[in-house]
mmCIF file with all atom_site columns, C-alpha atoms in Angstrom:
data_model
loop_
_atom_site.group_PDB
_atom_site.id
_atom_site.type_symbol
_atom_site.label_atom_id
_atom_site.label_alt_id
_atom_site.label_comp_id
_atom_site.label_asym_id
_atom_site.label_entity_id
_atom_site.label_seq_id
_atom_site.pdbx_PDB_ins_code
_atom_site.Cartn_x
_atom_site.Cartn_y
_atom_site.Cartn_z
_atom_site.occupancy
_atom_site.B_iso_or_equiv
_atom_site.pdbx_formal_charge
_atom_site.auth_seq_id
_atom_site.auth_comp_id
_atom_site.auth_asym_id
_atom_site.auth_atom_id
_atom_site.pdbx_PDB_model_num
ATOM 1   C CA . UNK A 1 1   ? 126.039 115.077 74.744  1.00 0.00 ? 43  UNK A CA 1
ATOM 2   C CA . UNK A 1 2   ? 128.285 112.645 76.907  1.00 0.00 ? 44  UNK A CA 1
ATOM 3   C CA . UNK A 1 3   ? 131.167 115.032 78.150  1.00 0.00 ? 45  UNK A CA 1
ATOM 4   C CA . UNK A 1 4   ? 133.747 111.946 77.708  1.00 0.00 ? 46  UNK A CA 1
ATOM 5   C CA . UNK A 1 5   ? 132.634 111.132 74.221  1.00 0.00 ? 47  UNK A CA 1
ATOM 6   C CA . UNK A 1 6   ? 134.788 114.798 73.397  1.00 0.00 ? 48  UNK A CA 1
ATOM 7   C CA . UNK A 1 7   ? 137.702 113.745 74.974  1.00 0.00 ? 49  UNK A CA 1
ATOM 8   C CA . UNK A 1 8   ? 141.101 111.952 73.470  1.00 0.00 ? 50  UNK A CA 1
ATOM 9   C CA . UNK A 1 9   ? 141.142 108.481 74.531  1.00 0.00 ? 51  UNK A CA 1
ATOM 10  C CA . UNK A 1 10  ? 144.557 108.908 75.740  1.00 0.00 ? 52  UNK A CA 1
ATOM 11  C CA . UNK A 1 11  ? 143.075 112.026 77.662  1.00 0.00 ? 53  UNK A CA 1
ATOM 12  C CA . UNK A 1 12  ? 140.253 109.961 79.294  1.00 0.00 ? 54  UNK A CA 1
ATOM 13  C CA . UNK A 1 13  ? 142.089 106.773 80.183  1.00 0.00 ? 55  UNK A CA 1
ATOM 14  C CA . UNK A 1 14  ? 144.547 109.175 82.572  1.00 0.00 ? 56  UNK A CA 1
ATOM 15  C CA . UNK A 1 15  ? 141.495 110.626 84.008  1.00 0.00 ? 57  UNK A CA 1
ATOM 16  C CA . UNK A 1 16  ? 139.972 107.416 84.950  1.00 0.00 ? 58  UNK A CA 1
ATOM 17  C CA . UNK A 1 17  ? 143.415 106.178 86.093  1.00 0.00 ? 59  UNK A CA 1
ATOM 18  C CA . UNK A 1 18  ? 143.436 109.247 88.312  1.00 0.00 ? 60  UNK A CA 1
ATOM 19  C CA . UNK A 1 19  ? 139.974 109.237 89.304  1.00 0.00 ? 61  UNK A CA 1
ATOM 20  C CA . UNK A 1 20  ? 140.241 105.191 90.532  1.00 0.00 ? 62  UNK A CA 1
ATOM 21  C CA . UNK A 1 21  ? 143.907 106.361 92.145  1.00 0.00 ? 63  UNK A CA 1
ATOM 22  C CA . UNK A 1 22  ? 145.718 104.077 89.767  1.00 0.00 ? 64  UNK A CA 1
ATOM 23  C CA . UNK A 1 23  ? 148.802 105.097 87.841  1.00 0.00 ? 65  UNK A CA 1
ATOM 24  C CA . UNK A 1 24  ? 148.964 108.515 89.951  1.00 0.00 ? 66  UNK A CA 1
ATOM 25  C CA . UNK A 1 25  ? 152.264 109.503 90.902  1.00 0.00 ? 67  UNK A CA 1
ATOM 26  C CA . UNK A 1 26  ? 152.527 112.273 93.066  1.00 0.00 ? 68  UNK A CA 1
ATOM 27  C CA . UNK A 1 27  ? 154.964 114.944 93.006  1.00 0.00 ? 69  UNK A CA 1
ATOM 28  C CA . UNK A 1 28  ? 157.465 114.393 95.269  1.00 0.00 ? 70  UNK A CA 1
ATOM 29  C CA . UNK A 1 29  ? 159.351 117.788 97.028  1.00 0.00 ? 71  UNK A CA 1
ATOM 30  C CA . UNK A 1 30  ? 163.006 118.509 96.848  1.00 0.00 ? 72  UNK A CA 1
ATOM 31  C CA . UNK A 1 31  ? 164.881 117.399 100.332 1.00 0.00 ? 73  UNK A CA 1
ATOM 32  C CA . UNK A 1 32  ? 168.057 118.415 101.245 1.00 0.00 ? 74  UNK A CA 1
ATOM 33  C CA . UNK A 1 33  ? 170.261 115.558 102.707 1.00 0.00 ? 75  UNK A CA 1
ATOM 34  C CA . UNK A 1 34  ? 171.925 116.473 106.211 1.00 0.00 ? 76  UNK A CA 1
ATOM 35  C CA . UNK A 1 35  ? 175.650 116.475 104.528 1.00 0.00 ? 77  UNK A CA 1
ATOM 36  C CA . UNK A 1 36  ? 174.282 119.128 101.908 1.00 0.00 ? 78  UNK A CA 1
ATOM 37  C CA . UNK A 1 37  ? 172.418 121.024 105.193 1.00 0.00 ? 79  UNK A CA 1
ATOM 38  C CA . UNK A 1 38  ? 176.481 120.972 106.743 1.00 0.00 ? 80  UNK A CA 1
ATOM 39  C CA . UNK A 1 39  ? 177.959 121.835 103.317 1.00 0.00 ? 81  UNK A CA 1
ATOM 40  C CA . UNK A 1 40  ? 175.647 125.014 103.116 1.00 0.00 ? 82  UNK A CA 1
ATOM 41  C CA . UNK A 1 41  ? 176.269 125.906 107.036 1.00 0.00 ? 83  UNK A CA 1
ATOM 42  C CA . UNK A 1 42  ? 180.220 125.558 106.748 1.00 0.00 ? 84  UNK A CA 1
ATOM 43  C CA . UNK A 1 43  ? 180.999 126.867 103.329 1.00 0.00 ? 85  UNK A CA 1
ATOM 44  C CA . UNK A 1 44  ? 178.214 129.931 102.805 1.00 0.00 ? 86  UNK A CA 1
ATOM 45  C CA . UNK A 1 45  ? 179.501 133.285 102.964 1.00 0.00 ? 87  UNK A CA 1
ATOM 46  C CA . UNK A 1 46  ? 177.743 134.713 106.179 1.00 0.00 ? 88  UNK A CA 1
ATOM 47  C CA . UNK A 1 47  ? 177.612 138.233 104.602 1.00 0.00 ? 89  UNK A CA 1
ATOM 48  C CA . UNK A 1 48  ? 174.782 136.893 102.197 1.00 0.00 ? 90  UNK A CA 1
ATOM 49  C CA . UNK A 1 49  ? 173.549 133.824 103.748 1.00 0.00 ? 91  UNK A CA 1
ATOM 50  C CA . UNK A 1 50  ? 173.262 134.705 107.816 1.00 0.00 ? 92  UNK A CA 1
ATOM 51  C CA . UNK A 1 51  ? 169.628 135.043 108.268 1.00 0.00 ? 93  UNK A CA 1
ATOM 52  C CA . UNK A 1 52  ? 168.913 131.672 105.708 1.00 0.00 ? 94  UNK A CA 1
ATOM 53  C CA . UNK A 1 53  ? 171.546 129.796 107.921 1.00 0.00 ? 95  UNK A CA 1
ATOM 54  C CA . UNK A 1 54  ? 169.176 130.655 111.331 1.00 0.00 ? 96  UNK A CA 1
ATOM 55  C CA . UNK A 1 55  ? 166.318 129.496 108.873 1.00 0.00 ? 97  UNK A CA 1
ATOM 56  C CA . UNK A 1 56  ? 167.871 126.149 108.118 1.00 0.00 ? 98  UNK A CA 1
ATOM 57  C CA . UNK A 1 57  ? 168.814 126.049 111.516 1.00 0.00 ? 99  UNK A CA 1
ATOM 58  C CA . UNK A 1 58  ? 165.776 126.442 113.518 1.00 0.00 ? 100 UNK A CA 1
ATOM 59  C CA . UNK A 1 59  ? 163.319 124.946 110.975 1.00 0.00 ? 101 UNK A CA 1
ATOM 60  C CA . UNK A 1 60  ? 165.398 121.622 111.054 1.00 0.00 ? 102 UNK A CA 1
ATOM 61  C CA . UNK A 1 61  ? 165.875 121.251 114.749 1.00 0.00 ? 103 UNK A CA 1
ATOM 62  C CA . UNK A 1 62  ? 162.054 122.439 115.595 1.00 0.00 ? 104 UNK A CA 1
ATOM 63  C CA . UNK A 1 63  ? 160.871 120.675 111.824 1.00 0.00 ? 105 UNK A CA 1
ATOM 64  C CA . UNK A 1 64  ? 158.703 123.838 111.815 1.00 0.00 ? 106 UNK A CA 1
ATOM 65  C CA . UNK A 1 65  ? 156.490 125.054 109.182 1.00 0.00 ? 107 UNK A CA 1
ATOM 66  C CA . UNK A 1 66  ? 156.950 128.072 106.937 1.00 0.00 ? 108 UNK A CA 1
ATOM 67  C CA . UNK A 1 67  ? 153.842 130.174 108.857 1.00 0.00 ? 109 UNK A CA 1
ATOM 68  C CA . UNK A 1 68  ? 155.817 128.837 111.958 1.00 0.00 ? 110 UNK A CA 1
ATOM 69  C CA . UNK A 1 69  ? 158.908 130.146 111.193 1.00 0.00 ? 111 UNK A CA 1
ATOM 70  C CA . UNK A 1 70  ? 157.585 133.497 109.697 1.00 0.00 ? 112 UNK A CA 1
ATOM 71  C CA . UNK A 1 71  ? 155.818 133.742 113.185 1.00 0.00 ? 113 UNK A CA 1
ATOM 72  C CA . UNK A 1 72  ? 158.828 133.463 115.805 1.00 0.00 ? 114 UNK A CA 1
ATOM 73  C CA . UNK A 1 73  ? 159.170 136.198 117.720 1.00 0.00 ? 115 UNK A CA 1
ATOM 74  C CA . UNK A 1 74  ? 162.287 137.784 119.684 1.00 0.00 ? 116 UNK A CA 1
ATOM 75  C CA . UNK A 1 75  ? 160.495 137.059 122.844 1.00 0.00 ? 117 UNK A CA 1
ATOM 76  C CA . UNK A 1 76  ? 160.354 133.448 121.729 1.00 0.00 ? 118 UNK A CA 1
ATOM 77  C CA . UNK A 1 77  ? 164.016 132.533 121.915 1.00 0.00 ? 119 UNK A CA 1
ATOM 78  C CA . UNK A 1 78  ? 165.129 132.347 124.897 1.00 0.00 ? 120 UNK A CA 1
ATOM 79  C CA . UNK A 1 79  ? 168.986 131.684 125.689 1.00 0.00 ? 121 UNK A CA 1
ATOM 80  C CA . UNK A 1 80  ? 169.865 129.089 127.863 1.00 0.00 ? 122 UNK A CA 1
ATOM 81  C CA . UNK A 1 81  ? 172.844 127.062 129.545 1.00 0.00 ? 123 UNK A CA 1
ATOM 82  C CA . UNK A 1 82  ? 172.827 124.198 126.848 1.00 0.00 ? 124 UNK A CA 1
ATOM 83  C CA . UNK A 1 83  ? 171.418 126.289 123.682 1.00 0.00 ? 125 UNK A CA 1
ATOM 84  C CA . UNK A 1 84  ? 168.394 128.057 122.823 1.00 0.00 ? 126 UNK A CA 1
ATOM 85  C CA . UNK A 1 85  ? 164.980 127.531 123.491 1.00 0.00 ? 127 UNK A CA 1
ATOM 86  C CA . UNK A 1 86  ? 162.611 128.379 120.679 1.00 0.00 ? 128 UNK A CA 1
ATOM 87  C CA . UNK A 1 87  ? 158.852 128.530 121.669 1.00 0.00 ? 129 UNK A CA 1
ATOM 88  C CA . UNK A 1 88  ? 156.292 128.268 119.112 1.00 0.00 ? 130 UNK A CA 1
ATOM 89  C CA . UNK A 1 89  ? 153.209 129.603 120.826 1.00 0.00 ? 131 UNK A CA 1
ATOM 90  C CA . UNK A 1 90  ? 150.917 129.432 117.416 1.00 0.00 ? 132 UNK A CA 1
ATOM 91  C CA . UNK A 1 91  ? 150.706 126.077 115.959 1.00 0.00 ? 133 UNK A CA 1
ATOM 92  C CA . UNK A 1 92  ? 149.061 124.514 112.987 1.00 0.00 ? 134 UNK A CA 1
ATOM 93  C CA . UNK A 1 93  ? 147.572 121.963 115.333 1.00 0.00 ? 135 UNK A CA 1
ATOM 94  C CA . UNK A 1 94  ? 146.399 125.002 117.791 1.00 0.00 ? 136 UNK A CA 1
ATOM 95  C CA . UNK A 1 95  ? 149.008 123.453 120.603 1.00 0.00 ? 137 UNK A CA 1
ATOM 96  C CA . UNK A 1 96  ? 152.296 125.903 121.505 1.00 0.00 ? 138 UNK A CA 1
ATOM 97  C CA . UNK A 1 97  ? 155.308 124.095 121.297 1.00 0.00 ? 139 UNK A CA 1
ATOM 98  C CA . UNK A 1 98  ? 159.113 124.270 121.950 1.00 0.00 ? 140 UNK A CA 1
ATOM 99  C CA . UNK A 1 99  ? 162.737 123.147 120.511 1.00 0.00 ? 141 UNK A CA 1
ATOM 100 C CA . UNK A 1 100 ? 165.950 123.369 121.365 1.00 0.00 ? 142 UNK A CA 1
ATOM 101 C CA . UNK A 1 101 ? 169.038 124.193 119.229 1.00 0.00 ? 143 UNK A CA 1
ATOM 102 C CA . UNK A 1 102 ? 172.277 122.949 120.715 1.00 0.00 ? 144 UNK A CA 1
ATOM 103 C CA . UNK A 1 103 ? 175.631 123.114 119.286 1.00 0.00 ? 145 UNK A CA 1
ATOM 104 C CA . UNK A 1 104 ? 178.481 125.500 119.255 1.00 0.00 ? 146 UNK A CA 1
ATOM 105 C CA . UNK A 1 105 ? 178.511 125.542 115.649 1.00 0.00 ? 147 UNK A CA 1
ATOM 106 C CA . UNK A 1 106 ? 174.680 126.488 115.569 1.00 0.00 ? 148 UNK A CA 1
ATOM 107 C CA . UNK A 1 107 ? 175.226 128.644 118.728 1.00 0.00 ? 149 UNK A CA 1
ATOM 108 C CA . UNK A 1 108 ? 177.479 130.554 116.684 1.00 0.00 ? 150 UNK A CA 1
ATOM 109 C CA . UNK A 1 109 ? 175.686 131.715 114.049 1.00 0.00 ? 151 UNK A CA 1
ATOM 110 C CA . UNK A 1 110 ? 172.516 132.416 116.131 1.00 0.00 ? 152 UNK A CA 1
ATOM 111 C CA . UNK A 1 111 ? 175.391 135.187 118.509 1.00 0.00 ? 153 UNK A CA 1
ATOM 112 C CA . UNK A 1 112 ? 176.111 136.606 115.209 1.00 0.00 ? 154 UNK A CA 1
ATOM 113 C CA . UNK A 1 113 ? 172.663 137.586 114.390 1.00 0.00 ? 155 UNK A CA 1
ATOM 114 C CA . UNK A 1 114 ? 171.780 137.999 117.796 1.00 0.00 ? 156 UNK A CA 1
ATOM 115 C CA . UNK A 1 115 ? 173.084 142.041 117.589 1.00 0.00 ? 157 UNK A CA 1
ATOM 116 C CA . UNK A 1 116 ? 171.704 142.364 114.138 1.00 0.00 ? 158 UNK A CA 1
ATOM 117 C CA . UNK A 1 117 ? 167.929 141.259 115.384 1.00 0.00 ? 159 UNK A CA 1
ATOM 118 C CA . UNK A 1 118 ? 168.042 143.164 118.697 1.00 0.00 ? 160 UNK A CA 1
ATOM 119 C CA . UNK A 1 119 ? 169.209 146.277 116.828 1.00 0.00 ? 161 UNK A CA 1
ATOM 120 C CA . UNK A 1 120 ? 166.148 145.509 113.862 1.00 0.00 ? 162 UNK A CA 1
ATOM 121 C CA . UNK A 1 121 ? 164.173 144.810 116.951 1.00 0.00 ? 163 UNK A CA 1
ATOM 122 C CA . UNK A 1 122 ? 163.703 148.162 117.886 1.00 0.00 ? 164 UNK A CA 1
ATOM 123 C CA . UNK A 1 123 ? 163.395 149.347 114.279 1.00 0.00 ? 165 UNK A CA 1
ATOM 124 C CA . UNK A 1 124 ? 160.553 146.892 114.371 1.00 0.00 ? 166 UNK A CA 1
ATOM 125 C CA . UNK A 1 125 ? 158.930 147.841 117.491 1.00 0.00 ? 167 UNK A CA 1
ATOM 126 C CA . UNK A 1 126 ? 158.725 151.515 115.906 1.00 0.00 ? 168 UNK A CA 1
ATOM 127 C CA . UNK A 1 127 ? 156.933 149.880 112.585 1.00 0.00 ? 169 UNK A CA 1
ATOM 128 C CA . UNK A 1 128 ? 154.498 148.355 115.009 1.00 0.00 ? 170 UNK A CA 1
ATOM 129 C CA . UNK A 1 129 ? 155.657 144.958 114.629 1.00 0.00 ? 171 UNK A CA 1
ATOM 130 C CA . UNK A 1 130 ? 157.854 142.363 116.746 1.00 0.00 ? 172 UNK A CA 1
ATOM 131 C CA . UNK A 1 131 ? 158.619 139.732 113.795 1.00 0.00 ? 173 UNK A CA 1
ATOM 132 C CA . UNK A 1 132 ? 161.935 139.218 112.577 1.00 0.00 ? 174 UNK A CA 1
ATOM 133 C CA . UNK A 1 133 ? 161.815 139.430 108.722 1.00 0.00 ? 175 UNK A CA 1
ATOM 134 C CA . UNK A 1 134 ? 163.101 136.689 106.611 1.00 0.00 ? 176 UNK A CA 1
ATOM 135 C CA . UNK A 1 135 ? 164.090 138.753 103.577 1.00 0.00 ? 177 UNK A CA 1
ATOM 136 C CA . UNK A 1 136 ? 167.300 140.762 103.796 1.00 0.00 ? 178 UNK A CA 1
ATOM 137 C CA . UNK A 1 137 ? 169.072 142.944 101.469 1.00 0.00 ? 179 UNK A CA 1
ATOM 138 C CA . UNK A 1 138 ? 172.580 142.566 100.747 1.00 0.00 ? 180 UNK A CA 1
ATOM 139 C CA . UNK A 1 139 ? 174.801 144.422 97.624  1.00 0.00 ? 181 UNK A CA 1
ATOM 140 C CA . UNK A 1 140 ? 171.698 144.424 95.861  1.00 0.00 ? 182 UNK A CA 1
ATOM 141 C CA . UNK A 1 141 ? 170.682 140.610 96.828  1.00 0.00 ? 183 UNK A CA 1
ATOM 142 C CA . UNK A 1 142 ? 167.205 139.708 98.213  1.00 0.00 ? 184 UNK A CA 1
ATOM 143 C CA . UNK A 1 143 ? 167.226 136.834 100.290 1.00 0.00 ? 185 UNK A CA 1
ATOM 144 C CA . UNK A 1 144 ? 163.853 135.534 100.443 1.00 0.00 ? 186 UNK A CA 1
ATOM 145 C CA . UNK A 1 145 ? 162.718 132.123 102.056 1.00 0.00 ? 187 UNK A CA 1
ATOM 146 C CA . UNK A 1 146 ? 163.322 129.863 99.305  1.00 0.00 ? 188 UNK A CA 1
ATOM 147 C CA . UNK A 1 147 ? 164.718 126.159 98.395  1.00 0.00 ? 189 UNK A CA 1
ATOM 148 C CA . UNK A 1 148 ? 168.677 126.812 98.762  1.00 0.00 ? 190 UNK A CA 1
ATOM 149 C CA . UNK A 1 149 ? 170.386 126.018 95.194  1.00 0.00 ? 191 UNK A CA 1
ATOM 150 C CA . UNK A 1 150 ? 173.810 124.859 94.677  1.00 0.00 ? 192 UNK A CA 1
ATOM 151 C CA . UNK A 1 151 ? 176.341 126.671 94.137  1.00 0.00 ? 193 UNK A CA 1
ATOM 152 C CA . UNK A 1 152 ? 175.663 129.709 96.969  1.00 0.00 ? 194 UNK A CA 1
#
């Protein structure tokens, strides 16, 4: 018994179309433009959207991974005279890397967090780890890492 004998004609042409590469359109990803990356910085409320805005932040300016992201450390970020310099020590390509974030309007929202992480820091340490976590609860709101949707 011929396995594509069972199959719908319509069923078997798209598998041959796929199988030769032909008529295959891959699934593109959702990409949020740089005016709706400033929208979401400026207009956010920073009581429910801090922690996402350091997210945005440092995965745009170091075009980091998730794992990378999930990864950075406190000792990682170092502050500097013309920003922040975020060290990625475990890569997907297996070589450590670093970024920069400069701005005052980035600057800012990293120095509001900044008290927040050093205090969750030592909560941290006492759990036995030294990664910030990306979730946050907020008036019953769990933040996790996700795609941002309009409206926040």
């Amino acid at each position: 018994m011929n396995p594509e004998e069972e199959l719908p004609p319509d069923v078997l042409e798209e598998a041959q179309n796929v199988k030769q590469g032909e008529g295959y359109v891959p699934k593109k990803s959702r990409v949020l433009t740089n005016e709706q990356i400033e929208v979401f910085l400026d207009t956010a409320p920073d009581f429910k959207f801090l922690m996402m805005k350091i997210v945005v932040i440092f995965g745009v300016s170091g075009a980091c991974r998730c794992h990378e992201l999930l990864q950075i450390k406190t000792e990682d970020i170092e502050n500097i005279k013309a920003g922040l310099l975020v060290k990625i020590p475990d890569t997907k390509t297996k070589k450590p890397r670093s970024f920069t974030v400069m701005g005052e309007k980035y600057l800012k929202f990293y120095e509001k967090t900044s008290r927040e992480w050093n205090n969750e820091e030592l909560q941290m340490r006492r759990r036995g780890t030294d990664r910030f976590r990306v979730t946050q609860e907020r008036e019953d709101h769990l933040l996790r890492r996700s795609v941002i949707q309009y409206p926040w």
